Short mmCIF file of C-alpha atoms in Angstrom, two decimals:
data_model
loop_
_atom_site.label_atom_id
_atom_site.label_comp_id
_atom_site.label_asym_id
_atom_site.label_seq_id
_atom_site.Cartn_x
_atom_site.Cartn_y
_atom_site.Cartn_z
CA UNK A 1 35.06 -21.70 1.43
CA UNK A 2 38.70 -19.79 1.95
CA UNK A 3 38.46 -16.86 4.26
CA UNK A 4 38.48 -13.37 2.41
CA UNK A 5 42.46 -13.23 2.42
CA UNK A 6 43.64 -10.39 2.64
CA UNK A 7 40.65 -7.88 3.33
CA UNK A 8 42.37 -4.84 3.29
CA UNK A 9 40.47 -3.76 6.58
CA UNK A 10 40.65 -7.61 7.56
CA UNK A 11 39.37 -6.63 11.22
CA UNK A 12 36.22 -9.46 10.79
CA UNK A 13 36.27 -13.60 10.61
CA UNK A 14 34.02 -15.65 8.75
CA UNK A 15 31.43 -15.78 12.20
CA UNK A 16 30.88 -12.12 11.92
CA UNK A 17 30.23 -11.75 8.16
CA UNK A 18 27.38 -9.52 8.06
CA UNK A 19 26.34 -10.99 4.66
CA UNK A 20 27.46 -15.08 4.53
CA UNK A 21 26.62 -17.64 1.10
CA UNK A 22 26.61 -20.62 0.94
CA UNK A 23 26.23 -23.35 -2.22
CA UNK A 24 23.43 -21.06 -3.22
CA UNK A 25 21.14 -22.26 -6.26
CA UNK A 26 18.49 -20.35 -7.79
CA UNK A 27 16.69 -19.74 -11.29
CA UNK A 28 13.46 -19.32 -12.29
CA UNK A 29 11.33 -22.81 -13.21
CA UNK A 30 13.23 -25.55 -14.71
CA UNK A 31 15.82 -22.91 -15.24
CA UNK A 32 19.33 -23.06 -13.06
CA UNK A 33 21.10 -19.46 -13.58
CA UNK A 34 22.68 -19.50 -10.34
CA UNK A 35 24.84 -23.16 -9.46
CA UNK A 36 26.32 -22.82 -6.35
CA UNK A 37 27.73 -19.35 -5.19
CA UNK A 38 29.64 -18.81 -2.02
CA UNK A 39 29.15 -15.05 -0.96
CA UNK A 40 30.62 -13.18 1.95
CA UNK A 41 30.28 -9.47 2.79
CA UNK A 42 32.05 -8.49 6.15
CA UNK A 43 30.95 -4.84 7.67
CA UNK A 44 32.36 -2.01 6.09
CA UNK A 45 33.27 -3.70 2.61
CA UNK A 46 32.39 -3.49 -0.94
CA UNK A 47 32.26 -6.40 -2.54
CA UNK A 48 31.92 -6.27 -6.22
CA UNK A 49 30.27 -8.96 -8.45
CA UNK A 50 31.04 -8.63 -12.08
CA UNK A 51 30.00 -10.12 -14.95
CA UNK A 52 28.54 -9.77 -18.38
CA UNK A 53 24.54 -9.87 -19.58
CA UNK A 54 22.72 -13.12 -18.64
CA UNK A 55 25.46 -14.68 -16.21
CA UNK A 56 22.76 -14.23 -13.07
CA UNK A 57 23.83 -11.20 -11.28
CA UNK A 58 20.39 -9.97 -11.09
CA UNK A 59 18.99 -13.35 -10.01
CA UNK A 60 21.80 -13.49 -7.03
CA UNK A 61 20.09 -9.92 -6.13
CA UNK A 62 16.77 -11.03 -6.37
CA UNK A 63 17.36 -14.11 -4.20
CA UNK A 64 18.99 -12.63 -1.61
CA UNK A 65 16.57 -9.75 -1.68
CA UNK A 66 14.16 -12.38 -1.31
CA UNK A 67 12.10 -11.92 -4.80
CA UNK A 68 12.87 -15.04 -5.90
CA UNK A 69 13.59 -18.26 -3.97
CA UNK A 70 16.23 -19.85 -3.32
CA UNK A 71 16.04 -23.77 -4.86
CA UNK A 72 19.40 -24.94 -2.38
CA UNK A 73 21.90 -23.58 -0.47
CA UNK A 74 21.67 -20.97 2.79
CA UNK A 75 21.90 -17.12 3.34
CA UNK A 76 22.36 -15.86 6.61
CA UNK A 77 22.38 -12.12 7.09
CA UNK A 78 23.10 -10.47 10.35
CA UNK A 79 23.34 -14.19 11.78
CA UNK A 80 19.79 -14.96 11.02
CA UNK A 81 18.92 -17.42 8.43
CA UNK A 82 16.90 -15.80 5.69
CA UNK A 83 16.79 -17.74 2.59
CA UNK A 84 13.28 -18.76 3.63
CA UNK A 85 11.90 -15.25 4.20
CA UNK A 86 9.74 -12.50 2.05
CA UNK A 87 10.80 -9.30 1.14
CA UNK A 88 9.17 -7.40 3.57
CA UNK A 89 10.98 -9.57 6.37
CA UNK A 90 14.27 -9.16 4.75
CA UNK A 91 13.75 -5.13 4.02
CA UNK A 92 12.92 -5.21 8.25
CA UNK A 93 16.25 -6.85 8.77
CA UNK A 94 17.70 -4.20 6.66
CA UNK A 95 19.33 -5.53 3.83
CA UNK A 96 18.10 -3.43 0.79
CA UNK A 97 18.50 -3.59 -2.69
CA UNK A 98 18.27 -1.07 -4.99
CA UNK A 99 17.24 -2.41 -8.54
CA UNK A 100 18.32 -2.77 -12.40
CA UNK A 101 16.43 -0.42 -13.88
CA UNK A 102 15.52 2.15 -10.61
CA UNK A 103 11.93 0.96 -10.06
CA UNK A 104 11.39 4.32 -8.78
CA UNK A 105 7.19 5.18 -8.54
CA UNK A 106 6.66 7.22 -11.85
CA UNK A 107 3.58 8.65 -11.19
CA UNK A 108 4.72 9.59 -7.29
CA UNK A 109 6.38 12.78 -6.60
CA UNK A 110 10.08 12.65 -5.59
CA UNK A 111 9.42 13.06 -1.71
CA UNK A 112 6.67 10.20 -2.12
CA UNK A 113 9.36 7.77 -3.31
CA UNK A 114 11.33 8.64 -0.52
CA UNK A 115 9.00 8.11 2.13
CA UNK A 116 8.02 4.78 0.77
CA UNK A 117 11.56 3.52 1.48
CA UNK A 118 10.64 4.10 4.91
CA UNK A 119 7.61 1.99 4.25
CA UNK A 120 9.02 -1.10 6.43
CA UNK A 121 11.86 0.18 7.95
CA UNK A 122 13.88 3.43 9.63
CA UNK A 123 9.38 4.80 9.57
CA UNK A 124 10.23 7.09 12.87
CA UNK A 125 13.56 8.76 11.84
CA UNK A 126 11.71 9.37 8.29
CA UNK A 127 11.56 13.35 8.17
CA UNK A 128 15.72 13.50 9.53
CA UNK A 129 16.72 10.83 7.00
CA UNK A 130 14.88 12.96 3.78
CA UNK A 131 16.95 15.62 4.62
CA UNK A 132 19.71 13.39 4.93
CA UNK A 133 19.17 12.19 1.02
CA UNK A 134 18.48 15.63 0.30
CA UNK A 135 22.12 16.80 1.58
CA UNK A 136 23.83 14.27 -0.24
CA UNK A 137 21.82 14.73 -3.51
CA UNK A 138 20.54 18.50 -3.77
CA UNK A 139 19.14 17.73 -7.37
CA UNK A 140 16.38 15.64 -5.54
CA UNK A 141 15.78 18.49 -2.99
CA UNK A 142 15.19 20.60 -6.06
CA UNK A 143 12.93 18.38 -7.13
CA UNK A 144 11.15 17.17 -4.23
CA UNK A 145 7.40 17.90 -5.76
CA UNK A 146 7.91 16.80 -9.42
CA UNK A 147 6.49 13.46 -10.33
CA UNK A 148 9.65 10.72 -10.53
CA UNK A 149 8.81 9.62 -13.82
CA UNK A 150 9.99 12.97 -14.89
CA UNK A 151 13.16 13.29 -13.92
CA UNK A 152 16.28 12.15 -16.15
CA UNK A 153 18.38 8.75 -16.02
CA UNK A 154 20.81 9.91 -13.51
CA UNK A 155 18.31 11.26 -11.21
CA UNK A 156 16.37 8.25 -10.99
CA UNK A 157 19.37 6.93 -10.32
CA UNK A 158 20.02 9.05 -7.55
CA UNK A 159 15.99 8.73 -6.02
CA UNK A 160 16.49 4.71 -6.51
CA UNK A 161 19.57 4.74 -4.05
CA UNK A 162 18.11 7.74 -2.13
CA UNK A 163 15.05 5.58 -1.68
CA UNK A 164 16.98 2.48 -0.27
CA UNK A 165 18.71 5.20 1.91
CA UNK A 166 15.67 5.51 3.70
CA UNK A 167 15.50 1.68 4.70
CA UNK A 168 18.84 2.36 6.78
CA UNK A 169 20.25 -0.77 5.46
CA UNK A 170 23.03 -2.74 7.06
CA UNK A 171 23.78 -3.90 3.70
CA UNK A 172 23.09 -1.70 0.24
CA UNK A 173 22.93 -3.90 -2.41
CA UNK A 174 23.58 -1.76 -5.66
CA UNK A 175 22.52 -3.21 -9.51
CA UNK A 176 23.98 -2.12 -11.87
CA UNK A 177 23.95 1.91 -10.74
CA UNK A 178 25.88 2.93 -13.90
CA UNK A 179 23.82 1.56 -16.37
CA UNK A 180 22.67 3.77 -18.97
CA UNK A 181 24.45 6.74 -17.26
CA UNK A 182 26.70 9.70 -19.51
CA UNK A 183 30.95 8.65 -18.57
CA UNK A 184 30.67 11.65 -16.27
CA UNK A 185 27.69 10.72 -14.35
CA UNK A 186 29.62 7.34 -13.88
CA UNK A 187 32.47 8.78 -12.64
CA UNK A 188 30.06 10.74 -9.89
CA UNK A 189 28.11 7.53 -9.41
CA UNK A 190 31.54 5.70 -8.43
CA UNK A 191 32.48 8.93 -6.57
CA UNK A 192 29.07 8.25 -4.32
CA UNK A 193 29.65 4.91 -3.58
CA UNK A 194 32.65 5.52 -2.11
CA UNK A 195 31.52 7.98 -0.25
CA UNK A 196 28.88 6.02 1.25
CA UNK A 197 31.42 3.29 1.99
CA UNK A 198 33.15 5.93 4.41
CA UNK A 199 30.43 6.72 6.17
CA UNK A 200 30.34 3.24 7.14
CA UNK A 201 27.79 1.94 5.17
CA UNK A 202 28.45 -1.67 3.50
CA UNK A 203 27.83 -2.42 -0.24
CA UNK A 204 27.54 -5.03 -2.12
CA UNK A 205 27.88 -3.69 -5.79
CA UNK A 206 26.64 -6.42 -8.83
CA UNK A 207 28.74 -4.20 -12.11
CA UNK A 208 29.49 -4.62 -15.37
CA UNK A 209 31.74 -1.61 -15.45
CA UNK A 210 34.27 -3.76 -14.13
CA UNK A 211 38.13 -1.67 -13.66
CA UNK A 212 36.06 0.96 -12.14
CA UNK A 213 34.49 -1.16 -9.55
CA UNK A 214 38.02 -3.17 -8.65
CA UNK A 215 39.34 0.39 -8.11
CA UNK A 216 36.71 0.78 -5.48
CA UNK A 217 35.90 -2.50 -4.22
CA UNK A 218 37.76 -4.13 -1.21
CA UNK A 219 37.14 -8.01 -2.82
CA UNK A 220 35.36 -8.82 -5.87
CA UNK A 221 33.82 -12.25 -7.19
CA UNK A 222 33.55 -12.60 -11.35
CA UNK A 223 30.00 -14.44 -12.04
CA UNK A 224 30.21 -16.65 -14.84
CA UNK A 225 27.85 -19.46 -15.59
CA UNK A 226 26.03 -19.23 -12.51
CA UNK A 227 29.18 -19.58 -10.37
CA UNK A 228 32.36 -17.46 -9.65
CA UNK A 229 35.19 -18.00 -11.91
CA UNK A 230 37.61 -15.21 -10.43
CA UNK A 231 37.57 -14.33 -6.65
CA UNK A 232 40.35 -11.91 -4.70
CA UNK A 233 40.73 -8.64 -3.67
CA UNK A 234 39.80 -5.75 -6.21
CA UNK A 235 43.72 -4.19 -6.70
CA UNK A 236 44.70 -7.96 -7.50
CA UNK A 237 41.89 -8.94 -9.86
CA UNK A 238 42.38 -6.06 -11.44
CA UNK A 239 46.40 -7.05 -12.80
CA UNK A 240 45.08 -10.59 -13.22
CA UNK A 241 45.88 -11.55 -16.89
CA UNK A 242 42.92 -14.32 -15.95
CA UNK A 243 40.58 -11.89 -15.73
CA UNK A 244 40.20 -10.46 -19.53
CA UNK A 245 39.96 -13.95 -20.34
CA UNK A 246 37.22 -14.74 -18.30
CA UNK A 247 35.41 -11.97 -18.39
CA UNK A 248 35.34 -11.47 -22.38
CA UNK A 249 34.62 -15.73 -22.02
CA UNK A 250 38.21 -16.54 -24.14
CA UNK B 1 -37.62 21.97 -27.10
CA UNK B 2 -38.49 21.72 -23.13
CA UNK B 3 -38.30 24.62 -20.75
CA UNK B 4 -34.78 25.30 -19.44
CA UNK B 5 -35.52 24.74 -16.22
CA UNK B 6 -37.01 20.97 -17.27
CA UNK B 7 -33.49 20.61 -18.98
CA UNK B 8 -31.90 21.84 -15.62
CA UNK B 9 -34.16 19.63 -13.72
CA UNK B 10 -33.18 16.36 -15.25
CA UNK B 11 -29.14 17.73 -15.51
CA UNK B 12 -29.48 17.47 -11.57
CA UNK B 13 -31.01 14.27 -11.60
CA UNK B 14 -28.74 12.82 -13.43
CA UNK B 15 -26.02 14.36 -11.39
CA UNK B 16 -27.86 12.74 -8.43
CA UNK B 17 -27.65 8.89 -10.17
CA UNK B 18 -24.27 9.06 -11.49
CA UNK B 19 -23.16 9.60 -8.15
CA UNK B 20 -23.79 6.04 -7.48
CA UNK B 21 -22.81 5.23 -10.73
CA UNK B 22 -19.32 6.62 -9.75
CA UNK B 23 -19.20 4.99 -6.30
CA UNK B 24 -19.61 1.46 -8.21
CA UNK B 25 -17.16 2.77 -10.97
CA UNK B 26 -14.46 3.78 -8.29
CA UNK B 27 -14.43 0.26 -7.05
CA UNK B 28 -13.80 -1.38 -10.31
CA UNK B 29 -11.65 0.94 -11.13
CA UNK B 30 -9.59 0.66 -8.25
CA UNK B 31 -9.12 -2.82 -8.12
CA UNK B 32 -8.32 -2.73 -11.70
CA UNK B 33 -5.65 -0.43 -11.21
CA UNK B 34 -3.78 -2.24 -8.80
CA UNK B 35 -4.41 -5.75 -9.37
CA UNK B 36 -5.05 -5.36 -13.46
CA UNK B 37 -7.82 -7.44 -13.83
CA UNK B 38 -11.32 -6.80 -14.27
CA UNK B 39 -13.36 -8.11 -10.71
CA UNK B 40 -16.29 -10.03 -12.56
CA UNK B 41 -17.61 -10.46 -9.40
CA UNK B 42 -18.18 -6.77 -8.70
CA UNK B 43 -22.13 -7.00 -9.51
CA UNK B 44 -23.03 -9.92 -7.29
CA UNK B 45 -20.49 -8.11 -4.21
CA UNK B 46 -23.13 -5.47 -4.69
CA UNK B 47 -25.82 -7.71 -4.82
CA UNK B 48 -24.75 -9.16 -1.72
CA UNK B 49 -24.78 -5.95 0.15
CA UNK B 50 -27.95 -4.68 -0.88
CA UNK B 51 -28.77 -8.22 0.50
CA UNK B 52 -27.30 -7.25 3.88
CA UNK B 53 -28.55 -3.67 3.90
CA UNK B 54 -32.10 -5.64 3.45
CA UNK B 55 -31.91 -7.63 5.86
CA UNK B 56 -30.47 -4.88 8.16
CA UNK B 57 -33.30 -2.89 7.29
CA UNK B 58 -35.62 -5.39 8.30
CA UNK B 59 -34.05 -5.94 11.59
CA UNK B 60 -34.55 -2.51 12.18
CA UNK B 61 -31.76 -0.86 11.20
CA UNK B 62 -31.82 1.92 8.90
CA UNK B 63 -29.60 1.51 5.89
CA UNK B 64 -27.73 4.71 6.71
CA UNK B 65 -26.89 3.35 9.70
CA UNK B 66 -26.17 -0.15 8.99
CA UNK B 67 -23.29 1.68 6.70
CA UNK B 68 -20.97 2.12 9.29
CA UNK B 69 -20.96 -2.01 10.16
CA UNK B 70 -21.67 -2.93 6.26
CA UNK B 71 -18.78 -0.75 4.90
CA UNK B 72 -16.10 -2.60 7.94
CA UNK B 73 -17.78 -6.11 7.11
CA UNK B 74 -17.60 -5.57 3.55
CA UNK B 75 -14.38 -4.49 3.97
CA UNK B 76 -13.06 -7.96 5.68
CA UNK B 77 -14.93 -9.94 3.45
CA UNK B 78 -13.29 -8.50 0.17
CA UNK B 79 -9.82 -8.46 1.69
CA UNK B 80 -9.99 -12.28 2.89
CA UNK B 81 -11.42 -13.24 -1.10
CA UNK B 82 -8.77 -11.86 -2.70
CA UNK B 83 -5.52 -12.88 -0.42
CA UNK B 84 -6.99 -16.58 0.37
CA UNK B 85 -9.15 -17.02 -2.61
CA UNK B 86 -8.45 -15.26 -5.52
CA UNK B 87 -4.49 -14.34 -4.63
CA UNK B 88 -3.90 -18.38 -3.63
CA UNK B 89 -6.66 -19.97 -6.62
CA UNK B 90 -5.29 -17.37 -9.58
CA UNK B 91 -0.79 -18.83 -9.27
CA UNK B 92 -0.40 -15.29 -10.74
CA UNK B 93 -1.96 -15.46 -13.36
CA UNK B 94 -4.14 -12.51 -14.42
CA UNK B 95 -6.44 -14.78 -16.69
CA UNK B 96 -6.96 -17.34 -13.68
CA UNK B 97 -7.74 -14.26 -11.85
CA UNK B 98 -9.79 -13.11 -13.87
CA UNK B 99 -11.65 -17.23 -14.04
CA UNK B 100 -12.00 -16.98 -10.12
CA UNK B 101 -13.56 -13.83 -9.78
CA UNK B 102 -16.31 -15.35 -12.85
CA UNK B 103 -16.73 -18.12 -10.95
CA UNK B 104 -17.05 -16.41 -7.30
CA UNK B 105 -19.87 -14.27 -8.79
CA UNK B 106 -21.27 -17.56 -10.58
CA UNK B 107 -21.40 -19.22 -6.41
CA UNK B 108 -22.64 -15.60 -4.89
CA UNK B 109 -25.17 -14.87 -7.19
CA UNK B 110 -26.65 -18.32 -7.04
CA UNK B 111 -25.90 -18.35 -3.24
CA UNK B 112 -28.50 -15.93 -3.20
CA UNK B 113 -30.48 -17.13 -5.39
CA UNK B 114 -31.24 -20.27 -3.69
CA UNK B 115 -31.74 -18.77 -0.32
CA UNK B 116 -34.31 -15.21 -1.08
CA UNK B 117 -35.26 -16.60 -4.71
CA UNK B 118 -35.80 -14.06 -7.44
CA UNK B 119 -38.49 -12.15 -5.93
CA UNK B 120 -37.12 -8.38 -6.25
CA UNK B 121 -37.94 -7.04 -2.62
CA UNK B 122 -38.06 -3.27 -1.47
CA UNK B 123 -38.16 -1.33 2.01
CA UNK B 124 -39.72 1.46 2.80
CA UNK B 125 -37.56 4.59 4.95
CA UNK B 126 -39.23 7.18 6.35
CA UNK B 127 -37.36 9.22 3.96
CA UNK B 128 -38.36 7.30 1.17
CA UNK B 129 -40.56 9.95 -0.56
CA UNK B 130 -39.14 12.70 1.27
CA UNK B 131 -37.85 15.59 -1.22
CA UNK B 132 -35.43 18.13 -1.51
CA UNK B 133 -37.15 21.68 -2.71
CA UNK B 134 -34.52 23.77 -4.99
CA UNK B 135 -37.23 25.98 -6.22
CA UNK B 136 -37.66 24.95 -9.41
CA UNK B 137 -37.22 21.30 -8.83
CA UNK B 138 -38.41 18.96 -6.45
CA UNK B 139 -35.23 16.08 -5.71
CA UNK B 140 -36.07 12.76 -4.37
CA UNK B 141 -34.46 13.07 -1.12
CA UNK B 142 -33.19 9.30 -1.12
CA UNK B 143 -30.84 10.57 -3.77
CA UNK B 144 -29.65 13.33 -2.45
CA UNK B 145 -28.08 11.48 0.07
CA UNK B 146 -26.77 8.93 -2.10
CA UNK B 147 -25.08 11.71 -3.86
CA UNK B 148 -23.35 13.23 -0.47
CA UNK B 149 -22.46 9.88 0.99
CA UNK B 150 -21.09 9.18 -2.63
CA UNK B 151 -19.35 12.99 -2.21
CA UNK B 152 -17.74 11.91 1.57
CA UNK B 153 -16.75 8.39 0.38
CA UNK B 154 -14.84 9.54 -2.36
CA UNK B 155 -12.92 12.44 -0.14
CA UNK B 156 -11.87 9.64 1.94
CA UNK B 157 -10.92 7.74 -0.84
CA UNK B 158 -8.99 10.43 -1.86
CA UNK B 159 -7.10 10.92 1.38
CA UNK B 160 -6.49 7.38 2.09
CA UNK B 161 -4.70 7.14 -1.50
CA UNK B 162 -2.66 10.96 -0.77
CA UNK B 163 -1.86 10.80 2.50
CA UNK B 164 -1.49 7.77 4.04
CA UNK B 165 1.14 5.42 4.23
CA UNK B 166 -1.30 2.21 3.11
CA UNK B 167 -2.55 4.63 0.47
CA UNK B 168 1.12 5.38 -0.78
CA UNK B 169 1.96 1.59 -0.98
CA UNK B 170 -1.59 1.04 -3.23
CA UNK B 171 0.07 3.72 -5.73
CA UNK B 172 3.32 1.85 -5.77
CA UNK B 173 1.91 -1.38 -6.20
CA UNK B 174 -0.33 -0.01 -8.72
CA UNK B 175 2.52 1.13 -10.96
CA UNK B 176 5.65 -1.04 -9.85
CA UNK B 177 5.40 -4.00 -8.26
CA UNK B 178 9.28 -5.17 -8.06
CA UNK B 179 9.88 -1.65 -6.70
CA UNK B 180 7.12 -1.78 -4.02
CA UNK B 181 8.46 -5.32 -2.78
CA UNK B 182 11.80 -4.23 -3.13
CA UNK B 183 10.84 -1.00 -0.14
CA UNK B 184 9.45 -4.05 1.92
CA UNK B 185 5.61 -3.67 0.73
CA UNK B 186 4.17 -6.58 0.81
CA UNK B 187 2.44 -6.53 -2.59
CA UNK B 188 -0.41 -9.62 -1.35
CA UNK B 189 -1.89 -7.90 1.51
CA UNK B 190 -1.90 -4.59 -0.56
CA UNK B 191 -3.95 -6.77 -3.43
CA UNK B 192 -5.91 -7.92 -0.40
CA UNK B 193 -6.74 -4.70 1.06
CA UNK B 194 -7.58 -2.64 -2.35
CA UNK B 195 -10.17 -5.79 -3.18
CA UNK B 196 -11.45 -5.15 0.23
CA UNK B 197 -11.90 -1.21 -0.18
CA UNK B 198 -13.58 -1.73 -3.77
CA UNK B 199 -15.99 -4.05 -1.54
CA UNK B 200 -16.77 -1.03 1.38
CA UNK B 201 -17.29 0.91 -1.27
CA UNK B 202 -19.82 -1.69 -2.73
CA UNK B 203 -21.27 -1.84 0.51
CA UNK B 204 -21.77 1.89 1.22
CA UNK B 205 -23.11 2.23 -2.69
CA UNK B 206 -25.88 -0.85 -2.03
CA UNK B 207 -27.04 0.72 1.26
CA UNK B 208 -27.36 4.46 -0.64
CA UNK B 209 -28.87 2.69 -3.35
CA UNK B 210 -31.36 0.38 -1.46
CA UNK B 211 -33.91 3.39 -0.39
CA UNK B 212 -34.86 4.32 -3.39
CA UNK B 213 -34.52 1.13 -5.35
CA UNK B 214 -34.96 -2.95 -5.19
CA UNK B 215 -33.55 -5.58 -4.56
CA UNK B 216 -32.87 -9.20 -6.07
CA UNK B 217 -30.33 -11.91 -7.12
CA UNK B 218 -29.01 -9.87 -10.15
CA UNK B 219 -30.00 -6.00 -9.56
CA UNK B 220 -25.74 -5.71 -9.18
CA UNK B 221 -25.15 -6.40 -12.87
CA UNK B 222 -27.26 -3.47 -14.35
CA UNK B 223 -24.67 -1.19 -12.21
CA UNK B 224 -21.72 -3.40 -13.29
CA UNK B 225 -22.81 -2.33 -17.31
CA UNK B 226 -22.70 0.89 -16.84
CA UNK B 227 -19.70 1.14 -14.35
CA UNK B 228 -17.58 -0.23 -17.09
CA UNK B 229 -18.33 1.92 -19.55
CA UNK B 230 -17.72 4.44 -16.96
CA UNK B 231 -14.61 2.66 -16.24
CA UNK B 232 -13.66 2.74 -20.68
CA UNK B 233 -15.08 6.61 -20.71
CA UNK B 234 -12.87 7.81 -17.49
CA UNK B 235 -9.70 5.31 -18.33
CA UNK B 236 -8.72 2.31 -16.83
CA UNK B 237 -7.13 2.88 -13.45
CA UNK B 238 -7.77 6.10 -13.18
CA UNK B 239 -10.38 7.44 -9.83
CA UNK B 240 -10.82 10.78 -10.64
CA UNK B 241 -11.40 9.30 -14.31
CA UNK B 242 -14.40 7.39 -12.61
CA UNK B 243 -15.69 10.23 -10.70
CA UNK B 244 -16.25 12.24 -13.32
CA UNK B 245 -17.35 9.27 -15.67
CA UNK B 246 -19.89 8.26 -13.32
CA UNK B 247 -21.50 11.78 -13.17
CA UNK B 248 -21.40 12.45 -16.82
CA UNK B 249 -22.90 8.95 -17.60
CA UNK B 250 -25.83 9.90 -15.06
CA UNK B 251 -26.74 13.55 -16.72
CA UNK B 252 -25.84 11.49 -20.70
CA UNK B 253 -28.55 8.66 -19.53
CA UNK B 254 -31.19 11.63 -17.74
CA UNK B 255 -30.89 13.61 -20.84
CA UNK B 256 -31.55 10.95 -23.33
CA UNK B 257 -34.42 9.86 -21.20
CA UNK B 258 -35.89 13.31 -21.23
CA UNK B 259 -35.36 13.50 -25.11
CA UNK B 260 -35.78 10.14 -26.44
CA UNK B 261 -38.02 8.64 -23.83
CA UNK B 262 -37.49 7.08 -20.96
CA UNK B 263 -37.49 3.67 -21.53
CA UNK B 264 -34.58 5.01 -24.13
CA UNK B 265 -32.81 6.52 -21.46
CA UNK B 266 -29.76 3.56 -21.28
CA UNK B 267 -29.51 4.80 -25.19
CA UNK B 268 -26.94 7.38 -24.67
CA UNK B 269 -25.15 5.39 -22.42
CA UNK B 270 -24.48 3.10 -25.19
CA UNK B 271 -23.44 5.57 -27.71
CA UNK B 272 -21.26 7.17 -25.60
CA UNK B 273 -19.36 4.04 -24.61
CA UNK B 274 -18.89 3.41 -28.86
CA UNK B 275 -18.04 6.74 -28.97
CA UNK B 276 -14.92 6.46 -26.43
CA UNK B 277 -13.94 3.16 -27.56
CA UNK B 278 -13.93 4.86 -31.40
CA UNK B 279 -12.43 8.22 -30.44
CA UNK B 280 -10.56 8.13 -27.25
CA UNK B 281 -9.90 4.27 -26.18
CA UNK B 282 -7.54 5.57 -23.14
CA UNK B 283 -10.48 7.23 -21.87
CA UNK B 284 -10.34 10.81 -20.55
CA UNK B 285 -7.87 10.43 -18.02
CA UNK B 286 -6.23 6.72 -19.34
CA UNK B 287 -2.44 6.67 -19.25
CA UNK B 288 -0.28 6.83 -22.04
CA UNK B 289 -0.65 4.16 -24.67
#
């Protein structure tokens, strides 16, 4: 795979990539969903993976976080090979996946949800990190004693991201963070991602919301039928006539 | 009609019996709530624990002392059974888990039968026939002790589930397995810990039951039938439901024994069971359907 040419930061080489995926094949039983994905994420980047429903975005995330075992290919994180590791070890290494549909703990309080975010990693800094999350999401501070299942959709998404931040991620995977949010909240969500990135967080953003994702992504890939059909810098892809064709499958 | 003191005495006696039902039921509902299976080996584990307590007593250790060794021992056995037998053998299918626990129960019961025969055994403890005088009623000391031990166990269990990371992980896995895995909780480990806690509760129940009960290879079944009623009544997977349901069923059994005759004491339990299924199938504390 060619080095990620023209990365705006342009300060890292392949060897320094935080996440490096080569020839990844994965799926469910006999069904192959990913058919050879190559992906690099460098420190400080926002890399977007775009695609419509059912092209394998969530499968990619679940394979990276160890929930699904890769059938072939290699995944390196921080120089360590992780494709044979179980989720606890991958979380311990600092690769944190905020899943689609939030997957918060509905009958536990907001605070308990956040505490569990540091179950495997960041336990020593738990109290300080909860304060940081509350500073980022003042709504969560107001609702800290409330059961997570009674929060609104937007608040649940904040909680899911806050819980992810509690694990002190070196790489944060956000799976469809804007799904099901009102247009105003979608704006806020993308502003938040930019804010987190500006503070130094490396982010792998997996989204259906193409234009807004491209606007903030350092680099982006369009996933189609288990492979990357298009790759490039966010701003270039946004202008690429191929994008519409590929994305809409025309 | 009976005099009020007699009715009150029956209620108090029912609460004492109900405490042990509650303990056995909490163990059953805890495992159900997290693993989403009915553990068919529940009765067999209780029986095995009662045999362990019996032989400890034969070796000169009172069950109330033996409990401090047997509860950790059964935690380890339960952990191992789930982690290395039930979990791997069920390949993630709930129906397989049911069958594996059923197989385990047949294995345990028949091993006990082969080793010790079907004789009914009892122990004699110094406090076996002691009583506690409340002024209007004498309560058998072993059952007062059982009640107290159940209360302590329930409090410890509540503190574990509410206050510790392990307890929070158990509650997280119960409701949201994928979310739990993604914060780094080892789901297989939590399953095994939960199963171990269930077995430890049964060991505690065994140690407080034995001084006033008997042991033989099928003794656990009687308790599991009651526990199942309690779990349905309290709401599948609800620990507070199992506690309150257990006490309630104990009182129902005691009162129906009083009014319909001792041999019909269990009648009330099954009437309650059928009523619960008809009127409130989710149980008193059950989740919304």
